[in-house]
Coordinates of C-alpha atoms in Angstrom, one line a residue:
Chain G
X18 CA 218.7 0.7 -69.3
X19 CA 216.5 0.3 -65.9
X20 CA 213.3 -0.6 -68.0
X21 CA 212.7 -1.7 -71.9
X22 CA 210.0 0.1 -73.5
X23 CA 208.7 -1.0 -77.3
X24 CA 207.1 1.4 -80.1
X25 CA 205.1 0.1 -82.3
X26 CA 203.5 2.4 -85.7
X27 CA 200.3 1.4 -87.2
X28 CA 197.9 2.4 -90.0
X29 CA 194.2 2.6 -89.4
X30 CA 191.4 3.9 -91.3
X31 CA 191.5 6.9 -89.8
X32 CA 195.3 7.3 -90.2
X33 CA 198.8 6.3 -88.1
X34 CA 198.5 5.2 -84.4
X35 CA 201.1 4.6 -82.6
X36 CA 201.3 2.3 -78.9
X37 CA 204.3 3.1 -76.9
X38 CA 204.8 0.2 -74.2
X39 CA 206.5 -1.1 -71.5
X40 CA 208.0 -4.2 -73.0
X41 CA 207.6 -6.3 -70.3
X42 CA 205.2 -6.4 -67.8
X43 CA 206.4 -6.0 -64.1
X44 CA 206.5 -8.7 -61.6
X45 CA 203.3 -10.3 -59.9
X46 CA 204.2 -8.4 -56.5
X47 CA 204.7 -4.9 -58.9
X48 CA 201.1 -5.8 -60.4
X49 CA 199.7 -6.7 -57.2
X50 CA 200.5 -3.4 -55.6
X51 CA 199.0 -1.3 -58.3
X52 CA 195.6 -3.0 -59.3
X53 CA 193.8 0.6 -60.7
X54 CA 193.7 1.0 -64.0
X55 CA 194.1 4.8 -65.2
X56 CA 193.1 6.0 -68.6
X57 CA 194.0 9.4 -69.7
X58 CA 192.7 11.1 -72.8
X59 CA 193.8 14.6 -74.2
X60 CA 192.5 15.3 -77.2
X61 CA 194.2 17.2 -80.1
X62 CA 191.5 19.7 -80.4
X63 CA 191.4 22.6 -83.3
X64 CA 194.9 23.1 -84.5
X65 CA 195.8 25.9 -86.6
X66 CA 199.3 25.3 -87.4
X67 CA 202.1 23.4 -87.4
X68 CA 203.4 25.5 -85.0
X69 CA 200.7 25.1 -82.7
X70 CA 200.7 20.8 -82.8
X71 CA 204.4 21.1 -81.8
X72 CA 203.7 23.3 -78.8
X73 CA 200.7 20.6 -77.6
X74 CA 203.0 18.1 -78.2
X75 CA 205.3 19.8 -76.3
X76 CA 203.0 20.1 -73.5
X77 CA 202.1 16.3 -73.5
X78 CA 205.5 15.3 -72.8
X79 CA 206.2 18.0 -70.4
X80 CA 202.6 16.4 -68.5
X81 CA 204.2 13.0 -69.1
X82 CA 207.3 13.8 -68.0
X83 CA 206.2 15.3 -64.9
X84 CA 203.7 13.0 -63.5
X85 CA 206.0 9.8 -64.3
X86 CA 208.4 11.4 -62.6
X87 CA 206.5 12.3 -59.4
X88 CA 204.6 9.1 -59.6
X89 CA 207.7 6.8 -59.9
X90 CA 209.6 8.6 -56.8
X91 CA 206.5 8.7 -55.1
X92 CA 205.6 5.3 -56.0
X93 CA 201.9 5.9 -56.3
X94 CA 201.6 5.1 -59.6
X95 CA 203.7 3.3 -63.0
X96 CA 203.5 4.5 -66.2
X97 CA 202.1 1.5 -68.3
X98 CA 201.6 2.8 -72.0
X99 CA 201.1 5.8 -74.5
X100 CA 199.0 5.7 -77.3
X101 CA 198.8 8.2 -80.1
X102 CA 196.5 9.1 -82.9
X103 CA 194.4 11.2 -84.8
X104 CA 192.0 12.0 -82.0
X105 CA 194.9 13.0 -79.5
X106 CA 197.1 10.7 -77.1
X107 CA 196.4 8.6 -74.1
X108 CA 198.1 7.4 -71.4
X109 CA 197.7 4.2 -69.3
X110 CA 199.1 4.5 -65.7
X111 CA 198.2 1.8 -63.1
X112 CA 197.5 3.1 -59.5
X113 CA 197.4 1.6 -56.0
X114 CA 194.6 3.9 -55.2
X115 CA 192.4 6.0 -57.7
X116 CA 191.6 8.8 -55.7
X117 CA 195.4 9.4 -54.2
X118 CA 197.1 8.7 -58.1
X119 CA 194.8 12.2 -58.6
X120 CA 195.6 13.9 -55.7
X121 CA 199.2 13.2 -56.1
X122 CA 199.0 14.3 -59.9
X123 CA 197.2 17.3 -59.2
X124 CA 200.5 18.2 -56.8
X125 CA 203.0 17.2 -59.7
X126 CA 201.1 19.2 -62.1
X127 CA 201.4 22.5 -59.9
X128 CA 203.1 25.4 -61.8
X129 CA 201.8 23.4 -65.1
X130 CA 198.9 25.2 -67.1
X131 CA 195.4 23.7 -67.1
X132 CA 195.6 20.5 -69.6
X133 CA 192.5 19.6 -71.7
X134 CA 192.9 15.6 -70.3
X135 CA 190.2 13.5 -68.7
X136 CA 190.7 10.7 -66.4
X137 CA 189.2 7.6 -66.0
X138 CA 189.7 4.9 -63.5
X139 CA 188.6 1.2 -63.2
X140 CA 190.0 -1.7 -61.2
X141 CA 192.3 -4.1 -63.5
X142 CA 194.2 -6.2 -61.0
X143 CA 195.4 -8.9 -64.1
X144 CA 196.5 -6.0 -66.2
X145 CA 193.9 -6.6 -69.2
X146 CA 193.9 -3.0 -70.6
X147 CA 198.1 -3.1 -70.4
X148 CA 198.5 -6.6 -72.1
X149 CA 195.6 -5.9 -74.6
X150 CA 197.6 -2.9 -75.6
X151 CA 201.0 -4.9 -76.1
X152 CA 200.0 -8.5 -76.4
X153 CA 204.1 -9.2 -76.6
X154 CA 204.5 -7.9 -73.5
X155 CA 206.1 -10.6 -71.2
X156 CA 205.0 -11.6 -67.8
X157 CA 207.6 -12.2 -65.4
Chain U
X1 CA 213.7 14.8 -52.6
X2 CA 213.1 11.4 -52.5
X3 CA 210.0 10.2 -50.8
X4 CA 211.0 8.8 -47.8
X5 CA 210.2 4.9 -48.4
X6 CA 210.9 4.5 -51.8
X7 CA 214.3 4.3 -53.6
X8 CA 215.7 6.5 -55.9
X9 CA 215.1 5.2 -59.4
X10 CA 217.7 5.1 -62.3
X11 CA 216.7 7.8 -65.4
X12 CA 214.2 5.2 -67.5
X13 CA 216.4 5.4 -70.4
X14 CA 214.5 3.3 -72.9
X15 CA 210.8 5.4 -72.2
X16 CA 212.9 8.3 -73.0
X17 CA 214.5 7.1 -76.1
X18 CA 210.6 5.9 -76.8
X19 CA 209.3 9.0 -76.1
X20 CA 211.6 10.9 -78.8
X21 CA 210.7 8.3 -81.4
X22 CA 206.8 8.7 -80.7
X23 CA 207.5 12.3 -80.8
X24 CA 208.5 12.1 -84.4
X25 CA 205.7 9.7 -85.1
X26 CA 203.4 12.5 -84.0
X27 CA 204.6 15.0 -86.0
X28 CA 204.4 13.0 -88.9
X29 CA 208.6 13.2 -89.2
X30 CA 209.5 9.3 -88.5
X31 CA 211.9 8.3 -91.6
X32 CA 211.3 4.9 -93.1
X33 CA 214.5 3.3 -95.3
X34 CA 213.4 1.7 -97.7
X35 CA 215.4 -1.5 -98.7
X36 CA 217.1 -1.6 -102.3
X37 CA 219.3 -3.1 -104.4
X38 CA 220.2 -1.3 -107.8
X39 CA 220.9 -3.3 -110.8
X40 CA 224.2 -3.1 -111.9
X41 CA 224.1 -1.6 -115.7
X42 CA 220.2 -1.5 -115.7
X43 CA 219.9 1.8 -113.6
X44 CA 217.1 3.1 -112.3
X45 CA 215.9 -0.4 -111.9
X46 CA 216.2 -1.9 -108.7
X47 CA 214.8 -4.5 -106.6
X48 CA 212.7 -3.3 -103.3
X49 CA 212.7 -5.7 -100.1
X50 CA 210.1 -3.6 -98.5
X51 CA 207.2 -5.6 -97.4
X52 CA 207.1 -8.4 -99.6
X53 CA 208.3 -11.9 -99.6
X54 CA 211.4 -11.1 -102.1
X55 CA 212.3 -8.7 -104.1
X56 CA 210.1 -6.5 -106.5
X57 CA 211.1 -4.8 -109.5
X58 CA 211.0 -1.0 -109.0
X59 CA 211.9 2.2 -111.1
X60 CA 214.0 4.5 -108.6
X61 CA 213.7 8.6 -108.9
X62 CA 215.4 9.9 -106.5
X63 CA 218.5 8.9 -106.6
X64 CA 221.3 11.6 -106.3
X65 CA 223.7 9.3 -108.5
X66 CA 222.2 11.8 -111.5
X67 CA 224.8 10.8 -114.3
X68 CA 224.3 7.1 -113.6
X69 CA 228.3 7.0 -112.7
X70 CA 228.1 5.0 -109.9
X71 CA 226.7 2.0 -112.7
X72 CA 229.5 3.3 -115.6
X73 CA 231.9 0.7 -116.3
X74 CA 234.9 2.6 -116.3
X75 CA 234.4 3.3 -112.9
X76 CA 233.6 -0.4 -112.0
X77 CA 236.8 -1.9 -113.7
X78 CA 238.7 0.8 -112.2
X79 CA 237.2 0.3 -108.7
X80 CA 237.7 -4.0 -109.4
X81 CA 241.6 -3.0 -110.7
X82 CA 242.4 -1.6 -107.5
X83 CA 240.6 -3.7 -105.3
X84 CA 242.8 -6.4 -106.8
X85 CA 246.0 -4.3 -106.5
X86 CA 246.0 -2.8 -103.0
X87 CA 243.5 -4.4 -101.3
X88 CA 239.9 -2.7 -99.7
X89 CA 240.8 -0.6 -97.0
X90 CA 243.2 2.7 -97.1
X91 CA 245.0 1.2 -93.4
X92 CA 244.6 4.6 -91.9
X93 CA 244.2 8.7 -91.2
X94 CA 246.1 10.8 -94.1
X95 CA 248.5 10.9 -91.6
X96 CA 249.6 7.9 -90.5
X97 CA 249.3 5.2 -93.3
X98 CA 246.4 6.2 -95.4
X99 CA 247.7 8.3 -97.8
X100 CA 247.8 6.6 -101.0
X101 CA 248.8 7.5 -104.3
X102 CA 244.9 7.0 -105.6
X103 CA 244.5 10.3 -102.9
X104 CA 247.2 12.5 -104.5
X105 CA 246.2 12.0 -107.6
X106 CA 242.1 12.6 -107.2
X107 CA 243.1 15.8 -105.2
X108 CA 245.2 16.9 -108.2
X109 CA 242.3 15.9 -110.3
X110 CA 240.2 17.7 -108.1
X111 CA 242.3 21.0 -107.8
X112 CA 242.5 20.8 -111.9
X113 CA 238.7 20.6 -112.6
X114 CA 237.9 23.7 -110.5
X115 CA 241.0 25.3 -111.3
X116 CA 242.6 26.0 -107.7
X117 CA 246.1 25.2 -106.4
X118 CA 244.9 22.1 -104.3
X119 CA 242.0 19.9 -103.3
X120 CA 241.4 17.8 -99.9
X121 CA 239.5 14.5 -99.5
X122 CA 237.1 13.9 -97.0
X123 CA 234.7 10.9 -96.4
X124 CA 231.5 12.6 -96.8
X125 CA 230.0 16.5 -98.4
X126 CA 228.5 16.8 -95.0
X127 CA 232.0 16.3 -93.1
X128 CA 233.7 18.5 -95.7
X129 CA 231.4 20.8 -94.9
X130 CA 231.4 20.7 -91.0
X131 CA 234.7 20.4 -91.2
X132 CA 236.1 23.3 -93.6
X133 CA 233.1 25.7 -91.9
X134 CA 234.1 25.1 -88.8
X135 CA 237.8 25.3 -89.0
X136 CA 237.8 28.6 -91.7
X137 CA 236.0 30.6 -89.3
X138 CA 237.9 29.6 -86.4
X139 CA 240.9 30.3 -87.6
X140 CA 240.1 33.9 -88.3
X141 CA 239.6 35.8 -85.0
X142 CA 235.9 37.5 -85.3
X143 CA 234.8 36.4 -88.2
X144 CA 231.2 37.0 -89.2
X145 CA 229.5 34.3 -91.1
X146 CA 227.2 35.1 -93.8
X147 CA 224.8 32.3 -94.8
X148 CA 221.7 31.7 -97.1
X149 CA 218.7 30.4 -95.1
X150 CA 218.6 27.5 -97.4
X151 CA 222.0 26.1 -96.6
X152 CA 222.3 22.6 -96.1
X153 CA 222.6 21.1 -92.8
X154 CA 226.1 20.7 -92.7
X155 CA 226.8 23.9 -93.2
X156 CA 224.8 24.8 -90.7
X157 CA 226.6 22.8 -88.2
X158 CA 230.2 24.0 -89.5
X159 CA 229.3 27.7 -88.7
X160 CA 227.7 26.6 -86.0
X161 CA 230.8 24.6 -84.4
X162 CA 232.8 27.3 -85.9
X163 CA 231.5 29.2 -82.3
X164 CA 232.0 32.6 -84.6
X165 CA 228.9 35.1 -85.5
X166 CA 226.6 34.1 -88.0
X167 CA 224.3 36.2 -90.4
X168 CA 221.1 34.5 -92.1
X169 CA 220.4 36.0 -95.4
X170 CA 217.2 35.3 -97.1
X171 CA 217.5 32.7 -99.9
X172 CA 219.2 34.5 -103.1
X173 CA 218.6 38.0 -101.8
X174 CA 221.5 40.0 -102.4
X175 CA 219.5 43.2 -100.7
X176 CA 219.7 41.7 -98.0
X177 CA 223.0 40.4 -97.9
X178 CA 224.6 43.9 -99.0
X179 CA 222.4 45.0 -95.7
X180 CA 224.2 42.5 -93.6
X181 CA 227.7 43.0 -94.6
X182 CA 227.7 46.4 -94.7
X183 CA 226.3 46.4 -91.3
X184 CA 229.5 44.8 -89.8
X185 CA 232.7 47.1 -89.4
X186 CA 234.8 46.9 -92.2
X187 CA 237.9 45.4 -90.4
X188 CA 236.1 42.4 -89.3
X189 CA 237.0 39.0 -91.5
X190 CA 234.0 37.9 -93.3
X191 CA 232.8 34.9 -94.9
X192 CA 229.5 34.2 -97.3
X193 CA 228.7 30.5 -97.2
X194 CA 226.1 29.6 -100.4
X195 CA 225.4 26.5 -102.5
X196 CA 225.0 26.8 -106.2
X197 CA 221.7 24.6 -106.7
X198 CA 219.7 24.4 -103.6
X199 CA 218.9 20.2 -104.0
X200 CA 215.2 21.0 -102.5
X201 CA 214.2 24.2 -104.6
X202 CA 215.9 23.5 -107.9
X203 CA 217.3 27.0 -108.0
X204 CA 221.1 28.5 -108.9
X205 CA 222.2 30.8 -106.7
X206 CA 223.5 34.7 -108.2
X207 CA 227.3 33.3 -107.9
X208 CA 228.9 36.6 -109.8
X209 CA 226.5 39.1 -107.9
X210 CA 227.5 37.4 -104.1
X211 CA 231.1 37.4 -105.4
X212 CA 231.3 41.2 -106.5
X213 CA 229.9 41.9 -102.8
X214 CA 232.5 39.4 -101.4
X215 CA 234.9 41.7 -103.4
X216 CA 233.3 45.0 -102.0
X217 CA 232.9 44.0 -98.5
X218 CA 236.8 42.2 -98.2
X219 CA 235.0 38.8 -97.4
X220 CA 235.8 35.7 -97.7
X221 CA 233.5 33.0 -100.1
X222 CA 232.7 29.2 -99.6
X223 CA 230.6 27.7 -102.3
X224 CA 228.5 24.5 -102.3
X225 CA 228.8 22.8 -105.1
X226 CA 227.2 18.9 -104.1
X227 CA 224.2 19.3 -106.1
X228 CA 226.3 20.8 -109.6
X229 CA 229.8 19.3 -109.7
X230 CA 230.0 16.8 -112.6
X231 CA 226.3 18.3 -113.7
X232 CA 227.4 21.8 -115.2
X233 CA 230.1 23.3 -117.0
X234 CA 231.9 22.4 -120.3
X235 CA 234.2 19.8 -118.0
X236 CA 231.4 18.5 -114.9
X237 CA 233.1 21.6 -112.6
X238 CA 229.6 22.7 -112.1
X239 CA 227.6 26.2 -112.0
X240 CA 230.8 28.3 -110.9
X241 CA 232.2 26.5 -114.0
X242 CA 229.5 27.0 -116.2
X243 CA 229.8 30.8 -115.4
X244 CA 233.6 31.3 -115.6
X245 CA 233.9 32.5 -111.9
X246 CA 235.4 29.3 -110.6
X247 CA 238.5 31.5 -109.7
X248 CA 236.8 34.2 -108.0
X249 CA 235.8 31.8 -105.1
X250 CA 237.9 31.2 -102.2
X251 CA 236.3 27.5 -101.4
X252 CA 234.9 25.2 -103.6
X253 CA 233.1 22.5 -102.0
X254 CA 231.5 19.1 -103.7
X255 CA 230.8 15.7 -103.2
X256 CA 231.8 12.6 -104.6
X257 CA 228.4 10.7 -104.3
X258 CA 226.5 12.3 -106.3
X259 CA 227.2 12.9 -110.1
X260 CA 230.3 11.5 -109.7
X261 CA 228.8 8.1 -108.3
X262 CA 230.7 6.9 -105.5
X263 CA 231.2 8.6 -102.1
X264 CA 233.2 11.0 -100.4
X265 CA 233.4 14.9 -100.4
X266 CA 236.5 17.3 -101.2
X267 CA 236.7 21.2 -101.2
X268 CA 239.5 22.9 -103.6
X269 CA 240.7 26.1 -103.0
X270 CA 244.1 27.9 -103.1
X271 CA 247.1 25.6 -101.4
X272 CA 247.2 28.2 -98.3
X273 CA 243.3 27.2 -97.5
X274 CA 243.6 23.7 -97.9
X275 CA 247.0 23.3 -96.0
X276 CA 245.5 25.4 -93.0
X277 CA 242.2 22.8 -93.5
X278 CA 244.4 19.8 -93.5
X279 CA 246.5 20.8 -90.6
X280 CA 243.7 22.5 -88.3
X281 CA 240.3 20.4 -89.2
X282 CA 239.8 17.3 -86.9
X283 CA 237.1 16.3 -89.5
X284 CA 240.1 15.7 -91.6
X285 CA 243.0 14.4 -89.4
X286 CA 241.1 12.1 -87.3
X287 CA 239.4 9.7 -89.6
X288 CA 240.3 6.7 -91.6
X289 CA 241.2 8.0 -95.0
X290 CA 238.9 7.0 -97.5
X291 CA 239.5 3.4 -99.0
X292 CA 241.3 3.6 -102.5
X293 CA 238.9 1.5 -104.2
X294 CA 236.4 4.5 -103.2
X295 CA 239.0 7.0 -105.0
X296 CA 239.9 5.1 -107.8
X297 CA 236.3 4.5 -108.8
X298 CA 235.8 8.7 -108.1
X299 CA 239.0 9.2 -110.3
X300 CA 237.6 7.2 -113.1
X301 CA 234.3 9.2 -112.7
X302 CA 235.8 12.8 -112.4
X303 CA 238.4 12.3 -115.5
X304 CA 235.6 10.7 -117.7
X305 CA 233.2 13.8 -117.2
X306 CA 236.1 15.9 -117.7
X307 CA 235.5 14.5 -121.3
X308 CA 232.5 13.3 -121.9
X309 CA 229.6 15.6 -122.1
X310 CA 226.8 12.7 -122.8
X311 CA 225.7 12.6 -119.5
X312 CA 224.8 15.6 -118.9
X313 CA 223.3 16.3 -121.6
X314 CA 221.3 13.5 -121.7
X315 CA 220.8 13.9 -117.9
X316 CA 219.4 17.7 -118.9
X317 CA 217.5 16.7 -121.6
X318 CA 215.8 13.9 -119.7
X319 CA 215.0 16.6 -116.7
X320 CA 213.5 19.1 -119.4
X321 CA 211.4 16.6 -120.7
X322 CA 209.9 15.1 -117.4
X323 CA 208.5 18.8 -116.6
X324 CA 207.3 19.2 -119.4
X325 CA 205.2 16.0 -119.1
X326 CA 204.4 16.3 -115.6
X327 CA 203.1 20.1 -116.3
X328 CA 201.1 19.3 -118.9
X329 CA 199.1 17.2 -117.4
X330 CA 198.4 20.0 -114.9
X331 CA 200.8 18.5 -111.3
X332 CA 202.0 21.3 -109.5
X333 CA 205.8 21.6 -110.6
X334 CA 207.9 23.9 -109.0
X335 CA 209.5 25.9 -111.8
X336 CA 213.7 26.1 -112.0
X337 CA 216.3 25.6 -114.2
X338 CA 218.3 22.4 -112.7
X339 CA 217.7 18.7 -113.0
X340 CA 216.0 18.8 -109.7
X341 CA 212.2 18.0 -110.0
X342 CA 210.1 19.4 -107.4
X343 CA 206.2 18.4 -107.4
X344 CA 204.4 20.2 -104.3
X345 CA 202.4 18.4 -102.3
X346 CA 202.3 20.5 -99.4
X347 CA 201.2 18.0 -96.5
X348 CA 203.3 15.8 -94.8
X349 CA 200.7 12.8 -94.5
X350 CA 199.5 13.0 -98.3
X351 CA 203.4 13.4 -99.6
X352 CA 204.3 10.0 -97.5
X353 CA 200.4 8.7 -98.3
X354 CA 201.6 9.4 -102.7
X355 CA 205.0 7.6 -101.8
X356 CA 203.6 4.5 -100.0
X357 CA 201.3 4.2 -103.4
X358 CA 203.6 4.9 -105.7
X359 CA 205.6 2.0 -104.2
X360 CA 203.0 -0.4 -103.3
X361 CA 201.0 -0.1 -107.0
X362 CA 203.9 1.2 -109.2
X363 CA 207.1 0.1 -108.8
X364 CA 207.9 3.8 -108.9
X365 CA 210.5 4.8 -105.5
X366 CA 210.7 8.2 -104.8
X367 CA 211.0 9.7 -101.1
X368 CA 208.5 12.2 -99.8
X369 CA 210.3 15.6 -99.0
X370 CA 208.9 16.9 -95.3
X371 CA 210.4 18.8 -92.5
X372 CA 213.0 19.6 -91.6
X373 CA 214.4 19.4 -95.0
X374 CA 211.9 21.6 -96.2
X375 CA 209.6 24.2 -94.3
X376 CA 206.5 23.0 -92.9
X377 CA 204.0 23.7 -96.0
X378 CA 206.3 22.8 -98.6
X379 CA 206.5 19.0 -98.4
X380 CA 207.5 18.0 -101.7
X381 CA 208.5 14.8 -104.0
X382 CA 211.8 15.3 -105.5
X383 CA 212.4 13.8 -108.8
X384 CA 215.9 13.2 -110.0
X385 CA 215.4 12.1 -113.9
X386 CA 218.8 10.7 -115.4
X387 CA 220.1 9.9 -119.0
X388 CA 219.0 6.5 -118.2
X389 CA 215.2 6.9 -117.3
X390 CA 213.5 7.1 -120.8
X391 CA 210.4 8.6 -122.1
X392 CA 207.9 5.4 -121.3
X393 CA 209.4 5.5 -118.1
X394 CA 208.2 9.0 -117.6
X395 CA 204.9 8.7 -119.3
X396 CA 204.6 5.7 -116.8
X397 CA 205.5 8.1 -114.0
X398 CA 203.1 10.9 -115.5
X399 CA 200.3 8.7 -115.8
X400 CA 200.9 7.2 -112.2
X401 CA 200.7 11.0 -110.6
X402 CA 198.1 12.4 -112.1
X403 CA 195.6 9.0 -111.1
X404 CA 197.4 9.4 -107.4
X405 CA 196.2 13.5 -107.5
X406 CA 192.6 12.5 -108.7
X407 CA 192.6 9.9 -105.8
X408 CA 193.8 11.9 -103.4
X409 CA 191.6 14.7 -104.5
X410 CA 194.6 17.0 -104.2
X411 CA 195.4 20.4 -105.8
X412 CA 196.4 20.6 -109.6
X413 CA 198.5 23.3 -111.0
X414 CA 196.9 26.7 -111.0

């Protein structure tokens, strides 16, 4: 296996969340050279059916699929952590740059339908958001 | 094309195997075990593990061990007596080693109850199953399948592996099957693949009606009987039993680890099928026999429900009386005539959220029923009542529901 990744299920008020995380933390260089933090939210939205949740879901791991894959040939960007819950699933990618992570995701996502996600970026060069989301997570 | 650079990366394996896990968590599909220990001779009481800092007493439900077999002592001394005489394991496939006299004479045993020429082991219902389906249909060039929509799993997969046509035919409906068998030219080999009691609805399948179409249409049957053998019939042989058409069936198929208490699966049929089976299925041939403390245990089981009709009856009497609790105090049953207990819940989260309560502030253990075991909509707990849960017991269960339902706020019986 080139990288270990944890799952971890929790109850909360508001139901089951689940954090899907890289199990370690990559090395200082790794870190260094992608200091952006990334935040991306879809949101469930109405859902009629049963039918329909497993064609979003569907959707969210062709989007995750996708964009890790472009991103980790590409190297402009490392997929960090996945969280899911009641209000819809997020992602946590780290980026060297914020505004070429989007440009480059906008080119992996072509042929993809219009997703209902929202991005949000903000500089987290000691990896706060990754390790606060997987406080197991080793540092090399 | 790899961006010139950077280094082709190895497939990330573990996010993948993460990803298919969260999937599941998402849906609301992710299976928990819970961790048990049954007490010998006290059944249905066990011992849970989950989540607490040892062991807490707990009723269990939902067991498929219906008769309470797998805690008779017959079957214990017999199971102790062989350990002690030929050791655990069987040493081997049928063929080379593992064939021991404690086989031959459960597949006589077998062959007897259902009255057909011969029985064959195997070391599951589900591998008996894939394996029979799969090697049946190949064996006959064209064959068209013919199966209920409600067939188990294994079935599924038999026909499936089987590579040969298959026909879905909606649950019971023998409309619709007529439609689909008369549909296929009358040369073609056929083959209708049914169960006797579906384990999730509680219903009995129209086992004379499909037969007198197998007879009209030249085709071939194969009959589940997991959820009936050692349950029905004056002698445990189950519904086909029960209804004297046991020899109009080409294949009966059952398992060992449910009435009868132990483990392993079998089908019995005329000595033609079950030679081709043994000889063609690698289900069969390459696998470690089971071990003959397995089979003597089952052989103690199967001859004493030859006999004995306790059990059942205090297994049936025990099922009658649960529904009749539970629906008078208004919880949506699902009517049927088996000792399968079906309460609707109809929602993935609230069947697990009923489970997780009925664990945590009961002591009662009974799995929530969701996809894909049953359709979306229909998520269900299944209730197995034996002769050994009695009527505080149930009024305890009873009791325990209806408070859960008026918590939950959820739907009562119409």
């Amino acid at each position: 296996m080139s990288d270990g990744w944890t799952l971890a299920a929790r109850e909360a008020e508001d139901g089951e969340y689940t954090v899907r995380t890289r199990a370690a933390l990559p090395d200082p260089a790794e870190r260094a050279r992608y200091p952006v933090a990334m935040w991306i939210t879809w949101p469930w939205g109405p859902i009629a059916s049963e039918a329909e949740e497993d064609a979003i879901i569907d959707e969210m791991i062709r989007f995750e699929n996708a964009v890790h894959e472009a991103a980790t040939r590409g190297g402009w960007g490392m997929l960090v952590a996945v969280v899911t819950n009641g209000a819809g699933r997020e992602w946590l990618w780290h980026a060297a740059h914020a505004d070429e992570f989007v440009g480059e995701m906008r080119g992996a996502l072509q042929g993809h339908p219009t997703y209902p996600f929202e991005v949000r970026a903000w500089d987290d060069p000691t990896w706060k958001a990754a390790r606060e989301l997987n406080p197991r997570a080793g540092m090399h | 094309m790899d961006t010139p650079g950077h280094q082709a990366r190895p497939v990330d394996y573990g996010r993948v195997f993460s990803q298919a896990i969260d999937r599941l968590h998402a849906e609301g599909r992710y299976r928990v075990f819970i961790d048990i220990l049954r007490n010998k001779g006290q059944f249905p009481n066990a011992r849970c593990f989950a989540g607490h800092n040892g062991p807490k007493p707990i009723t269990v439900w939902c067991s498929n061990d219906y008769l309470a077999m797998g805690q008779h002592p017959k079957v214990i001394a017999a199971m102790e007596e062989a350990l002690h005489d030929v050791g655990a394991g069987s040493g081997g496939t049928r063929n080379i080693g593992g064939n021991t006299h404690y086989h031959v004479d459960l597949e006589a045993e077998l062959a007897d109850l259902h009255g057909k020429e011969a029985a064959l082991l195997f070391t599951s219902g589900y591998v008996s199953n894939e394996a029979t389906l799969s090697t049946l249909a190949k064996v006959l060039p064209g064959c068209v399948v013919f199966s209920d929509e409600l067939n188990h799993a294994s079935m599924i997969a038999g026909i499936r592996n089987s590579g040969c046509e298959k026909r879905v035919f909606r649950h019971n409906d023998l409309v619709h099957l007529e439609e689909l068998l008369a549909a296929e030219p009358a040369d073609a080999p056929k083959l209708i693949a049914f169960e006797s009691v579906y384990s999730m609805e509680g219903d009995v399948a129209p086992i004379a009606a499909i037969c007198d179409l197998a007879d009209k249409y030249n085709a071939l049957t194969y009959l589940d009987e997991v959820h009936a053998v050692g349950m029905y019939g004056p002698r445990g042989g189950g519904i086909s039993e029960r209804e004297g058409v046991a020899h109009r069936l080409t294949v009966i198929e059952g398992t060992l680890g449910k009435a009868f208490g132990v483990m392993g699966g079998y089908i019995a049929a005329d000595r033609t099928v079950v030679d081709v089976i043994r000889s063609y299925a690698p289900g069969f041939i390459f696998t470690t026999s089971l071990s003959p403390v397995l089979v003597a245990g089952v052989l103690a089981s199967v001859r004493h429900l030859k006999s004995s009709a306790s059990e059942r009856e205090g297994q049936q009497a025990a099922a009658a009386t649960l529904k009749g609790m539970l629906t008078d105090a208004g919880l949506p049953v699902l009517p049927g005539d088996t000792h399968i207990v079906p309460v609707m819940v109809g929602d993935p989260v609230k069947a697990k959220r009923i489970s997780d309560i009925l664990l945590a502030e009961y002591g009662v253990y009974v799995q929530p029923i969701n996809y894909p075991t049953v359709p979306r909509g229909t998520e269900r707990l299944r209730f197995t009542p034996g002769p050994a849960h009695d009527e505080r017991m149930m009024r305890e269960l009873t009791d325990a529901l209806t408070e859960i339902w008026d918590r939950l706020e959820l739907k009562l019986a119409a």
